[in-house]
Amino acid sequence: DGGITQSPKYLFRKEGQNVTLSCEQNLNHDAMYWYRQDPGQGLRLIYYSQIVNDFQKGDIAEGYSVSREKKESFPLTVTSAQKNPTAFYLCASRQDRGWDTEAFFGQGTRLTVV
Amino acid sequence: DAKTTQPPSMDCAEGRAANLPCNHSTISGNEYVYWYRQIHSQGPQYIIHGLKNNETNEMASLIITEDRKSSTLILPHATLRDTAVYYCIVGGYNKLIFGAGTRLAVHP
């Protein structure tokens, strides 16, 4: 089955700890994205990557870090510098052939920091 | 990236057409209009996209005005399972920027 997989679905961490969220896709897509969603709100872009070994900050990158060492993987680390990390995190991928492509989303990871 | 404006909520009776509007007055010539929907606590699902011509697929129809400053997503026969938040997005070669969307409630 082709798709985009996020793991785990639920994650609990203690305040002050770094945590890494996994995102893997087997769609052979060039571009990958991380979004954050708070209750009752829309999606906000954290980071995106259009090619391996390159990534760009989105609107709310502070307190987060990413890597793109492989085309199929785009892990997101939520660092202790993120002031309010509890949220729903969504990963997406997209074929980078221009404007005319849709994005595919994973089912999300719900992070709770206690 | 062009911004979009959508009503925060809409209601629709089951079996009726749901018409969801979106304003995107700052859209540029090569930006597409995309529609996604998100059912509670799931990842957004792609519905349809278009540039300037009207588009139809098995899920919905997309009507884009001639000046491309607004569009309407049409669900021809809404069902209870169409209850979701619908996002209209304009863009985006390198990124997709989501607004708050329209919360569509389909009722019996």
Coordinates of C-alpha atoms in Angstrom, one line a residue, chain A residues 33 35 37 41-43 45 48 50 59 88 90 94 96 98-103 105-107 110, chain B residues 30-32 34 36 38 41-44 46 49 87 91-100 103:
Chain A
Y33 CA 5.8 19.1 5.2
Y35 CA 2.0 21.1 10.3
Q37 CA -2.9 21.9 14.7
Q41 CA -7.8 25.8 14.8
G42 CA -6.5 25.4 11.2
L43 CA -3.1 23.9 10.3
L45 CA 3.2 25.2 8.8
Y48 CA 8.9 21.9 4.7
Q50 CA 11.5 20.1 -1.3
D59 CA 5.5 30.1 10.0
F88 CA -1.8 17.5 16.9
L90 CA 0.4 16.3 10.8
R94 CA 3.7 16.0 -2.4
D96 CA 7.3 18.3 -6.7
G98 CA 5.1 22.3 -10.0
W99 CA 1.8 23.9 -9.0
D100 CA -0.5 21.2 -10.1
T101 CA -0.1 18.6 -7.4
E102 CA -2.1 17.6 -4.4
A103 CA -0.6 16.8 -1.0
F105 CA -1.5 13.6 4.7
G106 CA -0.7 11.1 7.4
Q107 CA -3.1 10.4 10.2
R110 CA -1.2 13.7 19.1
Chain B
N30 CA -0.2 30.6 -11.8
E31 CA -1.7 29.7 -8.4
Y32 CA -4.1 26.8 -8.2
Y34 CA -7.2 23.5 -3.7
Y36 CA -9.2 19.7 1.4
Q38 CA -10.7 17.2 7.7
S41 CA -8.9 14.1 14.5
Q42 CA -7.8 12.8 11.1
G43 CA -5.4 14.0 8.5
P44 CA -6.8 16.3 5.8
Y46 CA -7.6 16.0 -0.8
H49 CA -8.1 21.5 -7.3
Y87 CA -10.2 24.2 3.7
G91 CA -0.9 28.3 -3.9
G92 CA 1.5 26.9 -3.7
Y93 CA 4.6 25.7 -5.5
N94 CA 6.6 25.1 -2.4
K95 CA 4.0 25.2 0.4
L96 CA 0.3 25.0 1.2
I97 CA -1.0 27.5 3.7
F98 CA -4.2 26.5 5.5
G99 CA -6.7 29.0 6.9
A100 CA -9.4 28.3 9.5
R103 CA -17.1 23.7 9.5

